[in-house]
PDB file of C-alpha atoms in Angstrom:
ATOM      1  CA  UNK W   1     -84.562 -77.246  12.079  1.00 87.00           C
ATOM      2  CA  UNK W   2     -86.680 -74.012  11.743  1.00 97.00           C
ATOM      3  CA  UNK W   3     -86.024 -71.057   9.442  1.00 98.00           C
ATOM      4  CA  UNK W   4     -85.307 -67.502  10.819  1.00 98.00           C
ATOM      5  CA  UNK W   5     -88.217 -65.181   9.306  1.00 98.00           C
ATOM      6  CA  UNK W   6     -88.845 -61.898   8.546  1.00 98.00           C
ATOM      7  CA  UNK W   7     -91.296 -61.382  11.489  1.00 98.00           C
ATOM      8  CA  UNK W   8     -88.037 -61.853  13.988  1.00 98.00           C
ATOM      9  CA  UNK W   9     -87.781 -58.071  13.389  1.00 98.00           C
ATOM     10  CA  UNK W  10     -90.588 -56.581  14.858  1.00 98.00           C
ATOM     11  CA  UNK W  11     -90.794 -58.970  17.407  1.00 98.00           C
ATOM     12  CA  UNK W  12     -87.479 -57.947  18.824  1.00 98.00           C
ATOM     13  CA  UNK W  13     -86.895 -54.532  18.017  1.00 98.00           C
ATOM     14  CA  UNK W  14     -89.337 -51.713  19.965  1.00 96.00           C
ATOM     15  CA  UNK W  15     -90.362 -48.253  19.033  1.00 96.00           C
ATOM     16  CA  UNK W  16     -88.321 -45.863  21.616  1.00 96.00           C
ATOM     17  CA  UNK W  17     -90.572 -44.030  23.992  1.00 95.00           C
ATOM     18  CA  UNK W  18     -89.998 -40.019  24.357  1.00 96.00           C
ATOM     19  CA  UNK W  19     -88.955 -39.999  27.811  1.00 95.00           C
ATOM     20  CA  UNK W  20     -85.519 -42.324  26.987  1.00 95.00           C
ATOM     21  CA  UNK W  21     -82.082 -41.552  27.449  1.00 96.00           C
ATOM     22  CA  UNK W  22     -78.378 -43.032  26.528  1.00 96.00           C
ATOM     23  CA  UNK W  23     -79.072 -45.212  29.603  1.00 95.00           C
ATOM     24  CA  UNK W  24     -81.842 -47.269  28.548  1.00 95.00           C
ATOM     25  CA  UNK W  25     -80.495 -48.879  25.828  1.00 97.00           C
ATOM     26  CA  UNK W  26     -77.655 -50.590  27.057  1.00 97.00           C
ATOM     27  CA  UNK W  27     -74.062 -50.387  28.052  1.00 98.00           C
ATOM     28  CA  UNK W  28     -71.330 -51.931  25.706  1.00 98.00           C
ATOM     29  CA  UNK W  29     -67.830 -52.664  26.437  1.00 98.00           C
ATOM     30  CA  UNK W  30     -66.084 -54.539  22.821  1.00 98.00           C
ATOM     31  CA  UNK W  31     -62.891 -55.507  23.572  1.00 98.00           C
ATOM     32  CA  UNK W  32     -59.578 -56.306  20.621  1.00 98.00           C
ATOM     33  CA  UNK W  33     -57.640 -54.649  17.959  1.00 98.00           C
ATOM     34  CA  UNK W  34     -54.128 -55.538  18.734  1.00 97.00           C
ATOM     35  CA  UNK W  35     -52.098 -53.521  16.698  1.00 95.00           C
ATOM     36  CA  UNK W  36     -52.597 -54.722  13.539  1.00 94.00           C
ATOM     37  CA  UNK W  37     -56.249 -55.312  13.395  1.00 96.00           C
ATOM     38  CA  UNK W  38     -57.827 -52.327  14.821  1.00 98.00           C
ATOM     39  CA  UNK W  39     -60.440 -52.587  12.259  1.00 98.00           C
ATOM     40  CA  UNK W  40     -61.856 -55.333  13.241  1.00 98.00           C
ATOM     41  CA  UNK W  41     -62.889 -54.110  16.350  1.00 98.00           C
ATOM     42  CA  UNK W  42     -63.647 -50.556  15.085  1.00 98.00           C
ATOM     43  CA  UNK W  43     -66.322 -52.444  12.499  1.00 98.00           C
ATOM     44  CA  UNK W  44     -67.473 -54.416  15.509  1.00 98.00           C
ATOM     45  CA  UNK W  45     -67.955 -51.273  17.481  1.00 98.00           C
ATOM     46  CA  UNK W  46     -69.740 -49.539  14.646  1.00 98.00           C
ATOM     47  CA  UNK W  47     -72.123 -52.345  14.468  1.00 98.00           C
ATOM     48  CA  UNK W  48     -73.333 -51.896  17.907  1.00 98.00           C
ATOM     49  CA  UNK W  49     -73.315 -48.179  17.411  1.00 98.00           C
ATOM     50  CA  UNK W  50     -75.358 -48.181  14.413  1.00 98.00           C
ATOM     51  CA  UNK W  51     -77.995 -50.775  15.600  1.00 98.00           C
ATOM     52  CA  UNK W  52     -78.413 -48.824  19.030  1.00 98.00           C
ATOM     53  CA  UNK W  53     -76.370 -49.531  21.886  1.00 98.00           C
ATOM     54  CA  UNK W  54     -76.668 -46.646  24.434  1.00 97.00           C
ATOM     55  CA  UNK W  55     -73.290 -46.178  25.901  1.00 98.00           C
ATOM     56  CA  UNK W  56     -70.219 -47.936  23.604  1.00 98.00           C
ATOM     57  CA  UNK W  57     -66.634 -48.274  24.894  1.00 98.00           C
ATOM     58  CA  UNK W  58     -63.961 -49.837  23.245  1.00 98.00           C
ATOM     59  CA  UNK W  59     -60.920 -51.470  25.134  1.00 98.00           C
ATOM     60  CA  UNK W  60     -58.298 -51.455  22.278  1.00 98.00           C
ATOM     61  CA  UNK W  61     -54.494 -50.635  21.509  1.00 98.00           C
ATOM     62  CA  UNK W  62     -54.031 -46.949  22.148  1.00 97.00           C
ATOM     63  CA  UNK W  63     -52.431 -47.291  18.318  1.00 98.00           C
ATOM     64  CA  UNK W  64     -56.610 -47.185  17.181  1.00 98.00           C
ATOM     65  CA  UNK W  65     -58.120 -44.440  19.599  1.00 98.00           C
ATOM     66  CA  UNK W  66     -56.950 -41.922  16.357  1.00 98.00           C
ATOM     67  CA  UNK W  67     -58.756 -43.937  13.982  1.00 98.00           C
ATOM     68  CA  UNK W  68     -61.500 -44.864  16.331  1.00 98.00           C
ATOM     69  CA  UNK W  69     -62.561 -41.127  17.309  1.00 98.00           C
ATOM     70  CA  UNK W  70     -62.315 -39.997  13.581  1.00 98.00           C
ATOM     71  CA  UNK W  71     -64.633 -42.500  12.397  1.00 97.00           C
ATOM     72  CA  UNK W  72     -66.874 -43.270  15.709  1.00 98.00           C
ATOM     73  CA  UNK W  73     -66.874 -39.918  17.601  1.00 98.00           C
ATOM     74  CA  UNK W  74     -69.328 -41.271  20.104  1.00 98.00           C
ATOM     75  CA  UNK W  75     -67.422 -44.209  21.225  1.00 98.00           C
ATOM     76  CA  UNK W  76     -65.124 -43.917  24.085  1.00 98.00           C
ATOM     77  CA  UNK W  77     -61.874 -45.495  24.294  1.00 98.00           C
ATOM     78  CA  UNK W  78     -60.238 -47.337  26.851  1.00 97.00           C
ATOM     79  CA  UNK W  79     -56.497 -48.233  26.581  1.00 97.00           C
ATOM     80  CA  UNK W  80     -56.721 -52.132  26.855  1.00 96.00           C
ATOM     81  CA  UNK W  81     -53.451 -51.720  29.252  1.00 95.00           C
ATOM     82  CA  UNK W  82     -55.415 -50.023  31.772  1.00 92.00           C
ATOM     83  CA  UNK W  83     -55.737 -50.897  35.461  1.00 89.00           C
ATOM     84  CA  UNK W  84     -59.194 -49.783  35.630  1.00 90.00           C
ATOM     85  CA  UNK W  85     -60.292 -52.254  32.774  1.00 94.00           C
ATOM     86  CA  UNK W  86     -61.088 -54.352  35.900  1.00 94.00           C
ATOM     87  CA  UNK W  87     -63.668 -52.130  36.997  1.00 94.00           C
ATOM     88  CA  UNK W  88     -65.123 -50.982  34.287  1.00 96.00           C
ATOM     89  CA  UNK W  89     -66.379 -54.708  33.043  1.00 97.00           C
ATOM     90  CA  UNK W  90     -69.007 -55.154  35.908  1.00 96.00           C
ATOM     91  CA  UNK W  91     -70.515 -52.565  34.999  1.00 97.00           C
ATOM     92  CA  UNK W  92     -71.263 -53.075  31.635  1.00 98.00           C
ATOM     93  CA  UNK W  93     -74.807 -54.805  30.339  1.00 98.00           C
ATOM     94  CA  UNK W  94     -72.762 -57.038  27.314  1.00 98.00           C
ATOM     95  CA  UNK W  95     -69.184 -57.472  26.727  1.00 98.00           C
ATOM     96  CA  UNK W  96     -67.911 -58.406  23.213  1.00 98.00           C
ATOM     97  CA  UNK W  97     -64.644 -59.798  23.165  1.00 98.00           C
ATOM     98  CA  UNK W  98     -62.140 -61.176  20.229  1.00 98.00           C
ATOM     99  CA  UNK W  99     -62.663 -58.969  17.105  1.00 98.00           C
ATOM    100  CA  UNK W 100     -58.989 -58.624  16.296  1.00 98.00           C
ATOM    101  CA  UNK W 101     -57.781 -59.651  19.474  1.00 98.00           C
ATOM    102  CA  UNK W 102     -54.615 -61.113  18.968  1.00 96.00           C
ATOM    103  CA  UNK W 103     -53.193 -63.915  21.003  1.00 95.00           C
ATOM    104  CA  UNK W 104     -50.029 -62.307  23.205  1.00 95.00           C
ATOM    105  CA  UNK W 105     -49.957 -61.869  26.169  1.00 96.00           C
ATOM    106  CA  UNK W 106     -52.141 -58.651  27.178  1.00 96.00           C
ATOM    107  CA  UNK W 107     -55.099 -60.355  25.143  1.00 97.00           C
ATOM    108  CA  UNK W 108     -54.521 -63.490  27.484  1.00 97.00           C
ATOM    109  CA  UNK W 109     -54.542 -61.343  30.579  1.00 96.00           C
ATOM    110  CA  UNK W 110     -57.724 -59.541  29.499  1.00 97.00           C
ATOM    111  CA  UNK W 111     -59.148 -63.499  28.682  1.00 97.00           C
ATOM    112  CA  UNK W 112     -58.096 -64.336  32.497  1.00 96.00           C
ATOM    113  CA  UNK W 113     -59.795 -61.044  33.428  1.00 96.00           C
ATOM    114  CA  UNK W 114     -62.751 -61.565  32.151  1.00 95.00           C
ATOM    115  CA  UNK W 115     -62.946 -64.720  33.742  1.00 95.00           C
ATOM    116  CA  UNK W 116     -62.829 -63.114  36.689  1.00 94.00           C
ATOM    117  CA  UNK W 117     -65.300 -60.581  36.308  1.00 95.00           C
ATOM    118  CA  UNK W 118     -68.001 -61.512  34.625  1.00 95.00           C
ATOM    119  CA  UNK W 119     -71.545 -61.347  36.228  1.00 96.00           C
ATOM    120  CA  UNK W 120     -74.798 -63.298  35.909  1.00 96.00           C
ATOM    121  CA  UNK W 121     -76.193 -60.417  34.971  1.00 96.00           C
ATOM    122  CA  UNK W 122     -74.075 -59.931  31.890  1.00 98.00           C
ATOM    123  CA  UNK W 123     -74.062 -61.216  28.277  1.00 98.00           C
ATOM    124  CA  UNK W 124     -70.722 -61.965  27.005  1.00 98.00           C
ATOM    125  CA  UNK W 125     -69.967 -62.557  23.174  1.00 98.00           C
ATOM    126  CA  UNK W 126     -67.129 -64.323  22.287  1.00 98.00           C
ATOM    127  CA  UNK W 127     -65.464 -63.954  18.392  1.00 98.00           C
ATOM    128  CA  UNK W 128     -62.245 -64.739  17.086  1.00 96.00           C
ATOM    129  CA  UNK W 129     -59.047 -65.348  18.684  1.00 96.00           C
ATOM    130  CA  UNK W 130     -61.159 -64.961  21.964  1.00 98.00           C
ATOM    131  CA  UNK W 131     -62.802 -68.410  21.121  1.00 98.00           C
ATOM    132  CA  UNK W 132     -58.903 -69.346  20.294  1.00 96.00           C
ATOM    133  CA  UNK W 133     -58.295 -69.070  23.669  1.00 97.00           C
ATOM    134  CA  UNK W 134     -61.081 -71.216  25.418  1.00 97.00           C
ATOM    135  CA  UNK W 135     -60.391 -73.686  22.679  1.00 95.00           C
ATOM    136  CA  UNK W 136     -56.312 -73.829  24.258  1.00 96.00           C
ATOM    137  CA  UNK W 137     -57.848 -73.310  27.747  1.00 97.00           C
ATOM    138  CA  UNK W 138     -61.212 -74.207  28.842  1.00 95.00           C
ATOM    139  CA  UNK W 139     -60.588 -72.955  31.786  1.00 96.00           C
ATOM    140  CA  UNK W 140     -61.165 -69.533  30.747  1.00 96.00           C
ATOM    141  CA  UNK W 141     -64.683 -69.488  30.300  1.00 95.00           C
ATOM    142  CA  UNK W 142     -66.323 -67.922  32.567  1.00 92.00           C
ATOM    143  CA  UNK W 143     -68.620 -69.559  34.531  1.00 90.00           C
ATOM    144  CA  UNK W 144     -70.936 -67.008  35.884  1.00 92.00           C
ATOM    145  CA  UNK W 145     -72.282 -64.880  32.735  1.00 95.00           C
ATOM    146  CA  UNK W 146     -75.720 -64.984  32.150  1.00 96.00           C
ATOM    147  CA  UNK W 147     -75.601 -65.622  28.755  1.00 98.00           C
ATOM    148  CA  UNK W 148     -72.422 -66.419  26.970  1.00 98.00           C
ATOM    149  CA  UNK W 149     -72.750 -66.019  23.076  1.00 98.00           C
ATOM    150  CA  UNK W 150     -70.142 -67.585  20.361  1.00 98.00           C
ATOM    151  CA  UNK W 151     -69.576 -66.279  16.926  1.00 98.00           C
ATOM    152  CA  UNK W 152     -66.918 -68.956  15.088  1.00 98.00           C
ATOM    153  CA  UNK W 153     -67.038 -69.853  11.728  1.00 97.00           C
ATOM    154  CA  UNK W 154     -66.663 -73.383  10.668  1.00 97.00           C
ATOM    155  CA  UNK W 155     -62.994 -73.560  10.711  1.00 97.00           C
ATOM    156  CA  UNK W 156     -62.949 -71.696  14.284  1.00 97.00           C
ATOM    157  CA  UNK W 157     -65.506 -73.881  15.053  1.00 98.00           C
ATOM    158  CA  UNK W 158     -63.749 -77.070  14.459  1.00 97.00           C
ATOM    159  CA  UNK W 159     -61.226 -75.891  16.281  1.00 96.00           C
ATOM    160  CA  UNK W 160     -62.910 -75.539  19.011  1.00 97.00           C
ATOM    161  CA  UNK W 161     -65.298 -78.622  19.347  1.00 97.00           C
ATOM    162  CA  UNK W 162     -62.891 -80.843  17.450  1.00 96.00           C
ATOM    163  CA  UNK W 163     -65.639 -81.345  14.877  1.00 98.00           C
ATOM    164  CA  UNK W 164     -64.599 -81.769  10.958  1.00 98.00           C
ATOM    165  CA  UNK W 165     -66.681 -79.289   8.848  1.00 98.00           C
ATOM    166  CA  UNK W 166     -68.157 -81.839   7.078  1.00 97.00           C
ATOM    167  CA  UNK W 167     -69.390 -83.374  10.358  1.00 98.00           C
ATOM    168  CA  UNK W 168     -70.832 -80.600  11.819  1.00 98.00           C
ATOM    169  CA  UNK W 169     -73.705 -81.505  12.264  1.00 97.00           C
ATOM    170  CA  UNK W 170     -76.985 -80.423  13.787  1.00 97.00           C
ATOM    171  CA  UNK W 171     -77.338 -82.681  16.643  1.00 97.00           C
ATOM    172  CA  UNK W 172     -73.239 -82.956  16.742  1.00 98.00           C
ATOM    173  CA  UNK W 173     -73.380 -78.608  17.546  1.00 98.00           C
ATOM    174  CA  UNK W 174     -75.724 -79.213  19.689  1.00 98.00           C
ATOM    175  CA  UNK W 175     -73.680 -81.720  21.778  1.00 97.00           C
ATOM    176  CA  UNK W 176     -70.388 -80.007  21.899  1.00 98.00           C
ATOM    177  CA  UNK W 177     -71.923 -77.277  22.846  1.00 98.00           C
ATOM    178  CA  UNK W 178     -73.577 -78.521  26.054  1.00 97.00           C
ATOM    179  CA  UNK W 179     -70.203 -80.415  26.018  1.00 97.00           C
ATOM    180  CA  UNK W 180     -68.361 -77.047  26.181  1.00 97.00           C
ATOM    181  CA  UNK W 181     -70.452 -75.052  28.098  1.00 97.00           C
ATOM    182  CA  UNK W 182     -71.970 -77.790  30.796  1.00 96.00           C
ATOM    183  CA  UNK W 183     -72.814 -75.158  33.213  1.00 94.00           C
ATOM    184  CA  UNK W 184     -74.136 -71.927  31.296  1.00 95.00           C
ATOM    185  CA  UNK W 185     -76.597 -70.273  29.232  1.00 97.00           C
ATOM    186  CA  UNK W 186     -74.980 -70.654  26.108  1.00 98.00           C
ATOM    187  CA  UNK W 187     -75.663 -69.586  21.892  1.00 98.00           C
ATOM    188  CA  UNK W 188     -74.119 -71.079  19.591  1.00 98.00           C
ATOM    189  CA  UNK W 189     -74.000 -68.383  16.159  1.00 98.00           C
ATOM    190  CA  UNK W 190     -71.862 -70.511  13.290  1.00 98.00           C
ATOM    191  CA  UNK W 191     -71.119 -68.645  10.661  1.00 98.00           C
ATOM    192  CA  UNK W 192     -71.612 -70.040   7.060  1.00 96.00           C
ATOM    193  CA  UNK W 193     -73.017 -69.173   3.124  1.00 94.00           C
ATOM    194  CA  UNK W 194     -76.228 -69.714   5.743  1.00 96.00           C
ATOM    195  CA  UNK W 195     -75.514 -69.291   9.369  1.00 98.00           C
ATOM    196  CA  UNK W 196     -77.150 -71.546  11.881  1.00 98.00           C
ATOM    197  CA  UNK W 197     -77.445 -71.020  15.507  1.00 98.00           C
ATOM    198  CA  UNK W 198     -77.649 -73.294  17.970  1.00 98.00           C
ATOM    199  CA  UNK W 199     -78.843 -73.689  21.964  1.00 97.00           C
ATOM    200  CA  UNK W 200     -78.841 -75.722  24.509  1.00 93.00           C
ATOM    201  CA  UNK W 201     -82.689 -76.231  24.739  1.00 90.00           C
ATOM    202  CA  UNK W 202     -84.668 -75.012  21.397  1.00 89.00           C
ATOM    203  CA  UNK W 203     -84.253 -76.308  18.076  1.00 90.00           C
ATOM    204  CA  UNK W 204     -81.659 -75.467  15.271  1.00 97.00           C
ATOM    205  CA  UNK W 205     -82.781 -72.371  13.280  1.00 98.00           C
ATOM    206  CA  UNK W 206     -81.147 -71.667  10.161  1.00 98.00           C
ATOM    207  CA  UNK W 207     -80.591 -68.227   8.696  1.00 98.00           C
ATOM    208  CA  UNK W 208     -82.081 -68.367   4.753  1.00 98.00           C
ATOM    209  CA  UNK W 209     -80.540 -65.233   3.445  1.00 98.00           C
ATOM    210  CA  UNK W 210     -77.504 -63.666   2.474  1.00 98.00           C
ATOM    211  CA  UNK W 211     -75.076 -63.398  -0.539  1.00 98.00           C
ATOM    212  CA  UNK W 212     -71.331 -64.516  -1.532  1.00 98.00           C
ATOM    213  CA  UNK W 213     -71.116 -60.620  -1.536  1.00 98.00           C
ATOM    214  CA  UNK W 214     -70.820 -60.512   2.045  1.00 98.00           C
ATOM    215  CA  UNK W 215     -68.079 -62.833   1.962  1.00 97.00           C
ATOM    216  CA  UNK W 216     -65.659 -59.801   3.136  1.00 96.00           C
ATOM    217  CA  UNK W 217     -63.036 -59.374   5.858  1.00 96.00           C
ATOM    218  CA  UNK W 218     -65.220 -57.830   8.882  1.00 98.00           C
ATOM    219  CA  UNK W 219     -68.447 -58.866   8.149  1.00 98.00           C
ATOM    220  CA  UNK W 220     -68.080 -61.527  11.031  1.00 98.00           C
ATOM    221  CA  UNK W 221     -66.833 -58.650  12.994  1.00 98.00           C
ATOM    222  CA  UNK W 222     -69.537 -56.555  12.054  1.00 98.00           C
ATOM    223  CA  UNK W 223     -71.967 -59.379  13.124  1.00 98.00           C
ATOM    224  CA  UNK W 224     -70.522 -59.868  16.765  1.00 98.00           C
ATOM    225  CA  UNK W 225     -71.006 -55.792  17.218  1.00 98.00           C
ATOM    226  CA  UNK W 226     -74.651 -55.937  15.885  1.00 99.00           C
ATOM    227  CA  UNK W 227     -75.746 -59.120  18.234  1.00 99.00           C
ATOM    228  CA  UNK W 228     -73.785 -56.665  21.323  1.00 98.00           C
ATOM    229  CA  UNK W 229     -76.121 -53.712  20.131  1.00 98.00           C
ATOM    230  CA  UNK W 230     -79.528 -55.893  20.063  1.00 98.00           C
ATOM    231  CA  UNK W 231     -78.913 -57.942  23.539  1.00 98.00           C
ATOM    232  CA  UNK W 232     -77.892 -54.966  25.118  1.00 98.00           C
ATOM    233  CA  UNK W 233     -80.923 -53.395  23.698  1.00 97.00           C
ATOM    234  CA  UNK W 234     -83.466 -55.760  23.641  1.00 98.00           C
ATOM    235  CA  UNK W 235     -82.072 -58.708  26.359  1.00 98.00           C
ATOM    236  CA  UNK W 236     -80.329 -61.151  26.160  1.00 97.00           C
ATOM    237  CA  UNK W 237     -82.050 -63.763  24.933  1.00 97.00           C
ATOM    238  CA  UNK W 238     -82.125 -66.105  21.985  1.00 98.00           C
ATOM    239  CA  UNK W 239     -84.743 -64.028  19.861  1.00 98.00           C
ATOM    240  CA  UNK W 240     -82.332 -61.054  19.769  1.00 98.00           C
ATOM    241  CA  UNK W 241     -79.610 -62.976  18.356  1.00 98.00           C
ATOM    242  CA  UNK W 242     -81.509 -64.493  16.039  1.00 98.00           C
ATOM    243  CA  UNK W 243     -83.166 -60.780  14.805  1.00 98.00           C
ATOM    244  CA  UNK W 244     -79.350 -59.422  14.769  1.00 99.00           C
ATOM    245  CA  UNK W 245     -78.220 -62.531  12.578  1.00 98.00           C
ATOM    246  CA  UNK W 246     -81.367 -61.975  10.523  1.00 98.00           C
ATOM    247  CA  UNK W 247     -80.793 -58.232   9.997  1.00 99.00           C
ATOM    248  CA  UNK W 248     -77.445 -58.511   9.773  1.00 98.00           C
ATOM    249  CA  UNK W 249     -77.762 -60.500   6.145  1.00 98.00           C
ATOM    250  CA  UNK W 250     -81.312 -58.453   5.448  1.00 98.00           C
ATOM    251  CA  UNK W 251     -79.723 -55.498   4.994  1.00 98.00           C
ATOM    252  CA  UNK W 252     -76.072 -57.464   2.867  1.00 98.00           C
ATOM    253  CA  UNK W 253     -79.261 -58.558   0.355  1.00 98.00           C
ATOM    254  CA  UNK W 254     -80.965 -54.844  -0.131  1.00 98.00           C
ATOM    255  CA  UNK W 255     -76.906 -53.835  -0.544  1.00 98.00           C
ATOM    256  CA  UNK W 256     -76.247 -56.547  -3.042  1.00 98.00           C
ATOM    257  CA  UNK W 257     -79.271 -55.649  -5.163  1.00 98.00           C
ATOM    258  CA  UNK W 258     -76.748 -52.913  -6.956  1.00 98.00           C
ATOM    259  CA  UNK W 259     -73.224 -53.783  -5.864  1.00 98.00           C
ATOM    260  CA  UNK W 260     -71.204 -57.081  -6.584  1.00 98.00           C
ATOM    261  CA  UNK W 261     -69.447 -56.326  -3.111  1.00 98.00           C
ATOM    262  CA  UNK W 262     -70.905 -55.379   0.044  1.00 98.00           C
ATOM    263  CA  UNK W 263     -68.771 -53.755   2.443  1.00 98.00           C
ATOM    264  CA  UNK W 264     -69.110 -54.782   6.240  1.00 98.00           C
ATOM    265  CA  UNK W 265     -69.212 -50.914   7.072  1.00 98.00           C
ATOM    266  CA  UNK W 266     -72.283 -50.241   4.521  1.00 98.00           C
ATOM    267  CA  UNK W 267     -74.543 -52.771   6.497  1.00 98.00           C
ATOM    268  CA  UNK W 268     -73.467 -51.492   9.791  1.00 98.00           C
ATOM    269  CA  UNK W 269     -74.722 -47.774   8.169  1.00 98.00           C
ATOM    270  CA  UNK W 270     -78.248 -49.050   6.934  1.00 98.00           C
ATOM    271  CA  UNK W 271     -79.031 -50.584  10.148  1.00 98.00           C
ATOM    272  CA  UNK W 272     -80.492 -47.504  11.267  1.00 98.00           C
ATOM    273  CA  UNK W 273     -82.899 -47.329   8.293  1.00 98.00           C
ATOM    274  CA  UNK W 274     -84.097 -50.660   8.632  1.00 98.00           C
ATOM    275  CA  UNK W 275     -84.825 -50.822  12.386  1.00 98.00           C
ATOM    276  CA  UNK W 276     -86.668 -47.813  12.016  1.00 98.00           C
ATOM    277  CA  UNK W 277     -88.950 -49.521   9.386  1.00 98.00           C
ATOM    278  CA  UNK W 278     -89.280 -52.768  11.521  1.00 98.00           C
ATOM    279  CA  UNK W 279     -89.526 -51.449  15.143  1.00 98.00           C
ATOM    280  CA  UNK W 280     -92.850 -52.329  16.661  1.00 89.00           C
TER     281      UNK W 280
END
C-alpha cells in the first residue's frame, strides 16, 4: 500500500504555455441528469470546468440546459435524445458517464451506445448508476477504451464485484477488478472516509486526507468531473487520477478549516486557485 502525497500535484499538473488554445487541453463529453438529478451532473461538469478541461459538453435532459447555462455558461449542451450523440462521442478525448444517470431506458440506450463507440484512444469514467448497469450487464463494457476509470463507493462497489464491505479488501479489489475488466486498462477509484485506488499492475495507494465534512450529496459527482478535467488535461494515466483524487480532498481540508460543511460546488471553485499554486 503506498500513500498519495503532496508532490502528486506538481508532478501532474503543468504551467500553460502562451501560445495555447481551448484545444489543447482536452475535449469532455459528461453524460446523466435524468430529470430529477440534473445536479449531479451539472456539479460533475463544473468539476471538469473548474480544474481545466478545454472544450466541456454535457449530454443531459433538456429539463437542465436552463439551469446548466445559468450556472456554467461555457458548457454546451447536448439533448441526451439526440441522434447525433453517436457522433459526437468519437470525438471526444474522455467521456464521463453516470452522474445522475438514471436507469430507464434512454440511459440504457446511451450505456449500449457507448459500447459501441468508444475508442482506444479515449478515457472513459464510469460513476453511478452507469456502474449499475455493467454490474446487471457485463456486457456493456466496452471493450476498446483506452483507459476505463470507475468511481463506486463501497456499497456500489459491492454491488458490483459481489464483495461485502467488510471484505473488501486490498488484494480482493485488486482481483475483481482484473476479474471485471480481463481485457482493459482499467482504475479502480473507491470511494471511502479515505479513498483507495486500485490497478491492474501497481500497488494500492491510499488517499490520507479528507474530512466527514465532505460527506455531502455531489461530492462523488464532483470527483468523477475533476478526474475528466485532469486526464483530459494531463493523460490518461494513473498519476492524474491519483493528483485529481488528491486535490479533490486538498482543497475539502483548506474548506473545512472554517466551515463544519463543505459544499461539493466550493471545492470545484478553489480548484483554480490551487492548480495555479501547484502547476510546475
Amino acid at each position: 500500500m503506498s500513500t498519495i502525497i503532496e508532490s502528486i500535484l506538481p508532478k501532474v499538473i503543468k504551467k500553460r504555455p502562451s501560445d495555447s488554445h481551448k484545444g489543447n487541453y482536452g475535449r469532455i463529453l459528461l453524460i446523466g441528469g435524468s430529470e430529477n438529478y440534473g445536479g449531479a451532473i451539472i456539479m460533475a461538469a463544473e468539476g471538469a470546468l473548474n480544474s481545466g478541461a478545454g472544450l466541456i459538453s454535457v449530454a443531459t435532459h433538456a429539463v437542465n440546459l436552463d439551469a446548466l447555462h445559468a450556472r456554467d455558461p461555457e458548457i454546451m449542451f447536448v439533448d441526451w435524445r439526440d441522434r447525433n450523440l453517436v457522433k459526437l462521442i468519437p470525438q471526444m478525448d474522455v467521456i464521463v458517464c453516470g452522474p445522475g444517470l438514471g436507469v430507464g431506458s434512454v440511459a440504457h440506450t446511451i450505456m449500449t451506445i457507448l459500447n459501441q463507440s468508444i475508442s482506444a484512444k479515449q478515457t472513459l469514467i464510469l460513476d453511478a448508476n452507469a456502474l449499475t448497469f455493467i454490474g446487471q450487464e457485463p456486457e456493456l463494457i466496452p471493450q476498446t477504451a483506452g483507459l476505463i476509470v470507475i468511481t463506486p463507493h463501497q456499497m456500489e462497489w459491492q454491488r458490483l464485484s459481489q464483495i461485502r464491505i467488510p471484505y473488501q479488501t486490498d488484494s480482493a479489489n485488486v482481483d475483481a477488478l482484473k476479474r471485471i475488466f480481463p481485457t482493459q486498462n482499467a482504475i479502480l477509484v473507491l470511494k471511502s472516509n479515505h479513498t483507495h485506488v486500485y490497478s491492474k499492475s501497481e500497488p494500492a495507494f491510499v488517499n490520507p486526507i479528507g474530512n466527514p465534512g465532505m460527506a455531502t450529496g455531489g461530492m462523488g459527482d464532483t470527483l468523477a468531473g475533476i478526474i475528466g478535467g485532469f486526464t483530459a488535461q494531463f493523460g490518461g494515466n494513473l498519476n492524474s487520477v491519483l493528483a485529481a483524487v488528491y486535490i479533490h480532498s486538498l482543497a475539502g481540508d483548506q474548506l473545512a478549516k472554517n466551515n463544519y460543511v463543505v459544499r461539493p460546488t466550493e471545492i470545484s471553485a478553489l480548484l483554480p486557485k490551487l492548480m495555479r499554486h501547484y502547476a510546475n
